Amino acid sequence: MYIKENPHDIVHHLEYNAERPHLIIPEYGRHLQKLIDQATEIEDRVERNKAAKYIISVMGSLNPHLRDVPDFQHKLWDQIFIMSDFKLDVDSPYPVPSRELLQQKPERLDYPQNFPKYRFYGNNIKYMIDVANKWEDGELKSALVIVIANHMKKSYLSWNKDTVKDDVIFEHLYELSGGKINMKASSEELLNSTELMRTNKKLSNKSQMPIKPKIMAKKPNNQNKNNNRKP
């Protein structure tokens, strides 16, 4: 039997989002939040457990792409306790999370603070110099020092875009190594500045070069050729 509604009563019972309770996890929506609130108020523990398992299955169906993710069920059970404001008392197959654990802030990580004097060399150069300082004197260390000096010169040219004398690189290397690597009186010559600048230019051009899409050639239609043949 149809009962005619009073328009005044319908407008009076409208719910506005501003008057509704806050959604703890809005991704699941208002209806699922109401289901959890109703399950929390069920007095019979057996029925309450059944309602919780049903809600878990609904939550899983809303995220079917995550079913194969490890600990997916564990995540759903944690979320149902969080959405119930930790008031739901059911038998969970996983440890029940606590409000204190959820509100606990992680420890602050110490960010490495490096303030190099010559920033254009980068931290890797400083790391390589520190490694070279630990090596014993010999051919390997001498070769490593030359590689470091050439890399320093290339980095310097990338920043300065001009020629640089080897004496400047040797001076910086002496300062960054704490005076342990001294090539000021060395007759060793580093790579030519022109060659290093050409190398830097090639690398920058490769990084900025757009990728052209490949155009597939159309294959001839043999069927049309066969149709055009005279009998």
PDB file of C-alpha atoms in Angstrom:
ATOM      1  CA  MET A   1       0.000   0.000   0.000  1.00  0.00           C
ATOM      2  CA  TYR A   2       1.409   3.369  -1.016  1.00  0.00           C
ATOM      3  CA  ILE A   3       1.636   5.965   1.736  1.00  0.00           C
ATOM      4  CA  LYS A   4       1.849   9.547   0.578  1.00  0.00           C
ATOM      5  CA  GLU A   5       4.799  11.338   2.105  1.00  0.00           C
ATOM      6  CA  ASN A   6       4.577  14.775   3.554  1.00  0.00           C
ATOM      7  CA  PRO A   7       6.984  17.060   1.650  1.00  0.00           C
ATOM      8  CA  HIS A   8       7.745  18.957   4.839  1.00  0.00           C
ATOM      9  CA  ASP A   9       8.845  15.747   6.611  1.00  0.00           C
ATOM     10  CA  ILE A  10      11.033  14.706   3.680  1.00  0.00           C
ATOM     11  CA  VAL A  11      12.902  18.013   3.680  1.00  0.00           C
ATOM     12  CA  HIS A  12      13.159  17.934   7.458  1.00  0.00           C
ATOM     13  CA  HIS A  13      14.871  14.505   7.432  1.00  0.00           C
ATOM     14  CA  LEU A  14      17.411  15.322   4.731  1.00  0.00           C
ATOM     15  CA  GLU A  15      21.023  14.704   5.730  1.00  0.00           C
ATOM     16  CA  TYR A  16      23.731  17.166   4.767  1.00  0.00           C
ATOM     17  CA  ASN A  17      27.414  16.319   4.690  1.00  0.00           C
ATOM     18  CA  ALA A  18      28.154  19.197   7.055  1.00  0.00           C
ATOM     19  CA  GLU A  19      25.889  17.585   9.687  1.00  0.00           C
ATOM     20  CA  ARG A  20      27.088  13.998   9.181  1.00  0.00           C
ATOM     21  CA  PRO A  21      29.886  12.393  11.206  1.00  0.00           C
ATOM     22  CA  HIS A  22      33.407  12.625   9.851  1.00  0.00           C
ATOM     23  CA  LEU A  23      34.482   9.803   7.533  1.00  0.00           C
ATOM     24  CA  ILE A  24      37.688   8.268   8.853  1.00  0.00           C
ATOM     25  CA  ILE A  25      38.584   6.646   5.503  1.00  0.00           C
ATOM     26  CA  PRO A  26      36.526   8.498   2.861  1.00  0.00           C
ATOM     27  CA  GLU A  27      37.549   6.098   0.067  1.00  0.00           C
ATOM     28  CA  TYR A  28      35.061   3.486   1.316  1.00  0.00           C
ATOM     29  CA  GLY A  29      32.110   5.863   1.376  1.00  0.00           C
ATOM     30  CA  ARG A  30      29.290   6.677   3.765  1.00  0.00           C
ATOM     31  CA  HIS A  31      27.356   3.398   3.426  1.00  0.00           C
ATOM     32  CA  LEU A  32      30.271   1.219   4.507  1.00  0.00           C
ATOM     33  CA  GLN A  33      30.915   3.536   7.440  1.00  0.00           C
ATOM     34  CA  LYS A  34      27.281   3.079   8.515  1.00  0.00           C
ATOM     35  CA  LEU A  35      27.626  -0.709   8.219  1.00  0.00           C
ATOM     36  CA  ILE A  36      30.615  -0.637  10.564  1.00  0.00           C
ATOM     37  CA  ASP A  37      28.736   1.600  13.016  1.00  0.00           C
ATOM     38  CA  GLN A  38      25.800  -0.811  13.001  1.00  0.00           C
ATOM     39  CA  ALA A  39      28.085  -3.809  13.511  1.00  0.00           C
ATOM     40  CA  THR A  40      29.667  -2.081  16.504  1.00  0.00           C
ATOM     41  CA  GLU A  41      26.241  -1.787  18.180  1.00  0.00           C
ATOM     42  CA  ILE A  42      25.337  -5.495  17.774  1.00  0.00           C
ATOM     43  CA  GLU A  43      25.240  -7.062  21.244  1.00  0.00           C
ATOM     44  CA  ASP A  44      25.579 -10.731  20.236  1.00  0.00           C
ATOM     45  CA  ARG A  45      29.274 -11.485  19.676  1.00  0.00           C
ATOM     46  CA  VAL A  46      28.594 -14.277  17.183  1.00  0.00           C
ATOM     47  CA  GLU A  47      26.416 -12.041  15.032  1.00  0.00           C
ATOM     48  CA  ARG A  48      28.926  -9.238  15.412  1.00  0.00           C
ATOM     49  CA  ASN A  49      31.702 -11.495  14.092  1.00  0.00           C
ATOM     50  CA  LYS A  50      29.522 -12.484  11.128  1.00  0.00           C
ATOM     51  CA  ALA A  51      28.816  -8.834  10.349  1.00  0.00           C
ATOM     52  CA  ALA A  52      32.523  -7.978  10.540  1.00  0.00           C
ATOM     53  CA  LYS A  53      33.443 -10.779   8.109  1.00  0.00           C
ATOM     54  CA  TYR A  54      30.729  -9.637   5.723  1.00  0.00           C
ATOM     55  CA  ILE A  55      32.043  -6.069   5.831  1.00  0.00           C
ATOM     56  CA  ILE A  56      35.576  -7.350   5.179  1.00  0.00           C
ATOM     57  CA  SER A  57      34.330  -9.167   2.062  1.00  0.00           C
ATOM     58  CA  VAL A  58      32.634  -5.972   0.851  1.00  0.00           C
ATOM     59  CA  MET A  59      35.809  -3.978   1.436  1.00  0.00           C
ATOM     60  CA  GLY A  60      37.782  -6.570  -0.523  1.00  0.00           C
ATOM     61  CA  SER A  61      35.342  -6.407  -3.443  1.00  0.00           C
ATOM     62  CA  LEU A  62      35.839  -2.638  -3.617  1.00  0.00           C
ATOM     63  CA  ASN A  63      39.558  -3.215  -4.227  1.00  0.00           C
ATOM     64  CA  PRO A  64      39.764  -6.331  -6.422  1.00  0.00           C
ATOM     65  CA  HIS A  65      43.129  -5.298  -7.889  1.00  0.00           C
ATOM     66  CA  LEU A  66      44.730  -5.592  -4.445  1.00  0.00           C
ATOM     67  CA  ARG A  67      43.633  -9.118  -3.608  1.00  0.00           C
ATOM     68  CA  ASP A  68      46.950 -10.598  -4.701  1.00  0.00           C
ATOM     69  CA  VAL A  69      48.947  -8.125  -2.620  1.00  0.00           C
ATOM     70  CA  PRO A  70      50.645  -9.736   0.417  1.00  0.00           C
ATOM     71  CA  ASP A  71      48.937  -9.030   3.769  1.00  0.00           C
ATOM     72  CA  PHE A  72      45.887  -7.606   1.983  1.00  0.00           C
ATOM     73  CA  GLN A  73      43.490  -9.188   4.481  1.00  0.00           C
ATOM     74  CA  HIS A  74      45.612  -7.872   7.336  1.00  0.00           C
ATOM     75  CA  LYS A  75      45.262  -4.375   5.908  1.00  0.00           C
ATOM     76  CA  LEU A  76      41.470  -4.699   5.645  1.00  0.00           C
ATOM     77  CA  TRP A  77      41.129  -5.843   9.259  1.00  0.00           C
ATOM     78  CA  ASP A  78      43.260  -2.934  10.419  1.00  0.00           C
ATOM     79  CA  GLN A  79      41.088  -0.540   8.441  1.00  0.00           C
ATOM     80  CA  ILE A  80      37.826  -1.861   9.853  1.00  0.00           C
ATOM     81  CA  PHE A  81      39.104  -1.305  13.405  1.00  0.00           C
ATOM     82  CA  ILE A  82      40.300   2.189  12.487  1.00  0.00           C
ATOM     83  CA  MET A  83      36.956   3.086  10.860  1.00  0.00           C
ATOM     84  CA  SER A  84      35.090   1.893  13.955  1.00  0.00           C
ATOM     85  CA  ASP A  85      37.211   4.272  16.044  1.00  0.00           C
ATOM     86  CA  PHE A  86      38.620   1.165  17.776  1.00  0.00           C
ATOM     87  CA  LYS A  87      35.184   0.389  19.273  1.00  0.00           C
ATOM     88  CA  LEU A  88      34.551  -2.831  17.312  1.00  0.00           C
ATOM     89  CA  ASP A  89      35.038  -5.883  19.535  1.00  0.00           C
ATOM     90  CA  VAL A  90      35.370  -8.927  17.280  1.00  0.00           C
ATOM     91  CA  ASP A  91      37.674 -11.916  16.873  1.00  0.00           C
ATOM     92  CA  SER A  92      40.306 -10.862  14.366  1.00  0.00           C
ATOM     93  CA  PRO A  93      42.766 -13.316  12.765  1.00  0.00           C
ATOM     94  CA  TYR A  94      45.422 -10.616  13.111  1.00  0.00           C
ATOM     95  CA  PRO A  95      46.668  -8.505  16.036  1.00  0.00           C
ATOM     96  CA  VAL A  96      44.248  -5.690  16.799  1.00  0.00           C
ATOM     97  CA  PRO A  97      45.848  -2.265  16.223  1.00  0.00           C
ATOM     98  CA  SER A  98      45.734   0.345  18.942  1.00  0.00           C
ATOM     99  CA  ARG A  99      45.089   4.050  18.790  1.00  0.00           C
ATOM    100  CA  GLU A 100      48.461   4.786  20.383  1.00  0.00           C
ATOM    101  CA  LEU A 101      50.285   2.771  17.724  1.00  0.00           C
ATOM    102  CA  LEU A 102      48.434   4.573  14.939  1.00  0.00           C
ATOM    103  CA  GLN A 103      49.197   8.010  16.356  1.00  0.00           C
ATOM    104  CA  GLN A 104      52.828   7.189  17.044  1.00  0.00           C
ATOM    105  CA  LYS A 105      55.166   9.309  14.959  1.00  0.00           C
ATOM    106  CA  PRO A 106      58.225   7.739  13.320  1.00  0.00           C
ATOM    107  CA  GLU A 107      61.662   8.769  14.449  1.00  0.00           C
ATOM    108  CA  ARG A 108      63.195  11.608  12.544  1.00  0.00           C
ATOM    109  CA  LEU A 109      65.836  10.589  10.033  1.00  0.00           C
ATOM    110  CA  ASP A 110      69.050  12.537  10.004  1.00  0.00           C
ATOM    111  CA  TYR A 111      69.520  13.947   6.534  1.00  0.00           C
ATOM    112  CA  PRO A 112      73.181  14.033   5.511  1.00  0.00           C
ATOM    113  CA  GLN A 113      74.280  17.635   5.573  1.00  0.00           C
ATOM    114  CA  ASN A 114      77.124  18.243   3.162  1.00  0.00           C
ATOM    115  CA  PHE A 115      78.256  21.760   2.498  1.00  0.00           C
ATOM    116  CA  PRO A 116      81.112  21.402   0.020  1.00  0.00           C
ATOM    117  CA  LYS A 117      83.081  24.479  -0.853  1.00  0.00           C
ATOM    118  CA  TYR A 118      83.087  23.565  -4.543  1.00  0.00           C
ATOM    119  CA  ARG A 119      79.533  22.416  -5.165  1.00  0.00           C
ATOM    120  CA  PHE A 120      80.007  21.956  -8.905  1.00  0.00           C
ATOM    121  CA  TYR A 121      82.197  18.906  -8.228  1.00  0.00           C
ATOM    122  CA  GLY A 122      79.433  17.099  -6.355  1.00  0.00           C
ATOM    123  CA  ASN A 123      79.541  14.687  -3.442  1.00  0.00           C
ATOM    124  CA  ASN A 124      80.752  11.763  -5.533  1.00  0.00           C
ATOM    125  CA  ILE A 125      84.060  13.473  -6.233  1.00  0.00           C
ATOM    126  CA  LYS A 126      84.562  14.072  -2.513  1.00  0.00           C
ATOM    127  CA  TYR A 127      83.760  10.418  -1.842  1.00  0.00           C
ATOM    128  CA  MET A 128      86.278   9.280  -4.462  1.00  0.00           C
ATOM    129  CA  ILE A 129      88.934  11.535  -2.947  1.00  0.00           C
ATOM    130  CA  ASP A 130      88.294  10.077   0.501  1.00  0.00           C
ATOM    131  CA  VAL A 131      88.690   6.570  -0.931  1.00  0.00           C
ATOM    132  CA  ALA A 132      91.942   7.537  -2.643  1.00  0.00           C
ATOM    133  CA  ASN A 133      93.287   8.904   0.653  1.00  0.00           C
ATOM    134  CA  LYS A 134      92.876   5.457   2.230  1.00  0.00           C
ATOM    135  CA  TRP A 135      94.807   3.642  -0.484  1.00  0.00           C
ATOM    136  CA  GLU A 136      98.505   2.981  -0.239  1.00  0.00           C
ATOM    137  CA  ASP A 137     100.854   4.785  -2.596  1.00  0.00           C
ATOM    138  CA  GLY A 138     101.380   2.920  -5.849  1.00  0.00           C
ATOM    139  CA  GLU A 139     100.324   2.662  -9.450  1.00  0.00           C
ATOM    140  CA  LEU A 140      96.662   2.012  -8.659  1.00  0.00           C
ATOM    141  CA  LYS A 141      96.386   5.067  -6.444  1.00  0.00           C
ATOM    142  CA  SER A 142      98.190   7.228  -9.018  1.00  0.00           C
ATOM    143  CA  ALA A 143      95.814   6.048 -11.748  1.00  0.00           C
ATOM    144  CA  LEU A 144      92.802   6.739  -9.520  1.00  0.00           C
ATOM    145  CA  VAL A 145      94.073  10.243  -8.729  1.00  0.00           C
ATOM    146  CA  ILE A 146      94.424  10.992 -12.461  1.00  0.00           C
ATOM    147  CA  VAL A 147      90.886   9.759 -13.106  1.00  0.00           C
ATOM    148  CA  ILE A 148      89.581  11.952 -10.268  1.00  0.00           C
ATOM    149  CA  ALA A 149      91.470  14.993 -11.561  1.00  0.00           C
ATOM    150  CA  ASN A 150      90.123  14.539 -15.113  1.00  0.00           C
ATOM    151  CA  HIS A 151      86.597  14.111 -13.786  1.00  0.00           C
ATOM    152  CA  MET A 152      87.026  17.265 -11.709  1.00  0.00           C
ATOM    153  CA  LYS A 153      88.132  19.147 -14.794  1.00  0.00           C
ATOM    154  CA  LYS A 154      85.117  17.923 -16.755  1.00  0.00           C
ATOM    155  CA  SER A 155      82.758  18.937 -13.934  1.00  0.00           C
ATOM    156  CA  TYR A 156      84.448  22.329 -13.704  1.00  0.00           C
ATOM    157  CA  LEU A 157      83.950  22.917 -17.436  1.00  0.00           C
ATOM    158  CA  SER A 158      80.298  21.888 -17.210  1.00  0.00           C
ATOM    159  CA  TRP A 159      79.796  24.607 -14.627  1.00  0.00           C
ATOM    160  CA  ASN A 160      82.120  27.318 -15.952  1.00  0.00           C
ATOM    161  CA  LYS A 161      81.825  26.728 -19.726  1.00  0.00           C
ATOM    162  CA  ASP A 162      85.356  28.033 -20.181  1.00  0.00           C
ATOM    163  CA  THR A 163      88.896  26.734 -20.281  1.00  0.00           C
ATOM    164  CA  VAL A 164      90.626  25.949 -17.013  1.00  0.00           C
ATOM    165  CA  LYS A 165      94.273  25.369 -16.223  1.00  0.00           C
ATOM    166  CA  ASP A 166      95.424  22.132 -14.667  1.00  0.00           C
ATOM    167  CA  ASP A 167      97.002  24.067 -11.810  1.00  0.00           C
ATOM    168  CA  VAL A 168      93.549  25.152 -10.643  1.00  0.00           C
ATOM    169  CA  ILE A 169      92.321  21.534 -10.593  1.00  0.00           C
ATOM    170  CA  PHE A 170      95.438  20.431  -8.716  1.00  0.00           C
ATOM    171  CA  GLU A 171      94.905  23.198  -6.170  1.00  0.00           C
ATOM    172  CA  HIS A 172      91.283  22.154  -5.600  1.00  0.00           C
ATOM    173  CA  LEU A 173      92.292  18.499  -5.361  1.00  0.00           C
ATOM    174  CA  TYR A 174      94.912  19.354  -2.754  1.00  0.00           C
ATOM    175  CA  GLU A 175      92.342  21.301  -0.729  1.00  0.00           C
ATOM    176  CA  LEU A 176      89.565  18.693  -0.948  1.00  0.00           C
ATOM    177  CA  SER A 177      91.923  15.879   0.034  1.00  0.00           C
ATOM    178  CA  GLY A 178      93.061  17.742   3.117  1.00  0.00           C
ATOM    179  CA  GLY A 179      96.594  18.109   1.757  1.00  0.00           C
ATOM    180  CA  LYS A 180      97.079  14.352   1.288  1.00  0.00           C
ATOM    181  CA  ILE A 181      97.051  14.424  -2.527  1.00  0.00           C
ATOM    182  CA  ASN A 182      99.562  16.912  -3.874  1.00  0.00           C
ATOM    183  CA  MET A 183      99.925  17.209  -7.645  1.00  0.00           C
ATOM    184  CA  LYS A 184     101.064  20.828  -7.727  1.00  0.00           C
ATOM    185  CA  ALA A 185     104.610  19.904  -8.702  1.00  0.00           C
ATOM    186  CA  SER A 186     103.505  17.076 -11.003  1.00  0.00           C
ATOM    187  CA  SER A 187     104.283  17.144 -14.712  1.00  0.00           C
ATOM    188  CA  GLU A 188     101.171  15.106 -15.456  1.00  0.00           C
ATOM    189  CA  GLU A 189      98.836  16.717 -17.990  1.00  0.00           C
ATOM    190  CA  LEU A 190      95.111  16.292 -17.847  1.00  0.00           C
ATOM    191  CA  LEU A 191      92.792  15.907 -20.798  1.00  0.00           C
ATOM    192  CA  ASN A 192      92.410  18.844 -23.161  1.00  0.00           C
ATOM    193  CA  SER A 193      89.673  21.318 -22.226  1.00  0.00           C
ATOM    194  CA  THR A 194      88.345  21.409 -25.785  1.00  0.00           C
ATOM    195  CA  GLU A 195      87.836  17.635 -25.855  1.00  0.00           C
ATOM    196  CA  LEU A 196      86.103  17.660 -22.464  1.00  0.00           C
ATOM    197  CA  MET A 197      83.796  20.496 -23.500  1.00  0.00           C
ATOM    198  CA  ARG A 198      82.950  18.617 -26.712  1.00  0.00           C
ATOM    199  CA  THR A 199      82.129  15.528 -24.646  1.00  0.00           C
ATOM    200  CA  ASN A 200      79.882  17.524 -22.308  1.00  0.00           C
ATOM    201  CA  LYS A 201      78.103  19.051 -25.288  1.00  0.00           C
ATOM    202  CA  LYS A 202      77.470  15.641 -26.848  1.00  0.00           C
ATOM    203  CA  LEU A 203      76.034  14.313 -23.595  1.00  0.00           C
ATOM    204  CA  SER A 204      73.741  17.323 -23.189  1.00  0.00           C
ATOM    205  CA  ASN A 205      72.531  17.042 -26.787  1.00  0.00           C
ATOM    206  CA  LYS A 206      71.713  13.356 -26.331  1.00  0.00           C
ATOM    207  CA  SER A 207      69.663  14.084 -23.223  1.00  0.00           C
ATOM    208  CA  GLN A 208      67.674  16.800 -25.035  1.00  0.00           C
ATOM    209  CA  MET A 209      67.192  14.908 -28.304  1.00  0.00           C
ATOM    210  CA  PRO A 210      63.500  14.013 -28.844  1.00  0.00           C
ATOM    211  CA  ILE A 211      62.630  10.429 -29.631  1.00  0.00           C
ATOM    212  CA  LYS A 212      61.092  10.120 -33.089  1.00  0.00           C
ATOM    213  CA  PRO A 213      58.278   7.590 -33.399  1.00  0.00           C
ATOM    214  CA  LYS A 214      58.881   4.747 -35.777  1.00  0.00           C
ATOM    215  CA  ILE A 215      56.675   4.712 -38.859  1.00  0.00           C
ATOM    216  CA  MET A 216      55.658   1.246 -39.902  1.00  0.00           C
ATOM    217  CA  ALA A 217      55.661   0.670 -43.654  1.00  0.00           C
ATOM    218  CA  LYS A 218      52.418  -0.591 -45.090  1.00  0.00           C
ATOM    219  CA  LYS A 219      52.568  -4.034 -46.601  1.00  0.00           C
ATOM    220  CA  PRO A 220      51.259  -4.357 -50.169  1.00  0.00           C
ATOM    221  CA  ASN A 221      47.856  -5.909 -50.464  1.00  0.00           C
ATOM    222  CA  ASN A 222      48.406  -9.078 -52.492  1.00  0.00           C
ATOM    223  CA  GLN A 223      44.701  -9.785 -52.565  1.00  0.00           C
ATOM    224  CA  ASN A 224      43.969  -6.676 -54.637  1.00  0.00           C
ATOM    225  CA  LYS A 225      46.729  -7.618 -57.087  1.00  0.00           C
ATOM    226  CA  ASN A 226      45.253 -11.039 -57.541  1.00  0.00           C
ATOM    227  CA  ASN A 227      41.809  -9.553 -58.130  1.00  0.00           C
ATOM    228  CA  ASN A 228      43.128  -7.198 -60.830  1.00  0.00           C
ATOM    229  CA  ARG A 229      44.650 -10.027 -62.861  1.00  0.00           C
ATOM    230  CA  LYS A 230      42.846 -10.903 -66.023  1.00  0.00           C
ATOM    231  CA  PRO A 231      41.512 -14.442 -66.251  1.00  0.00           C
TER     232      PRO A 231
END
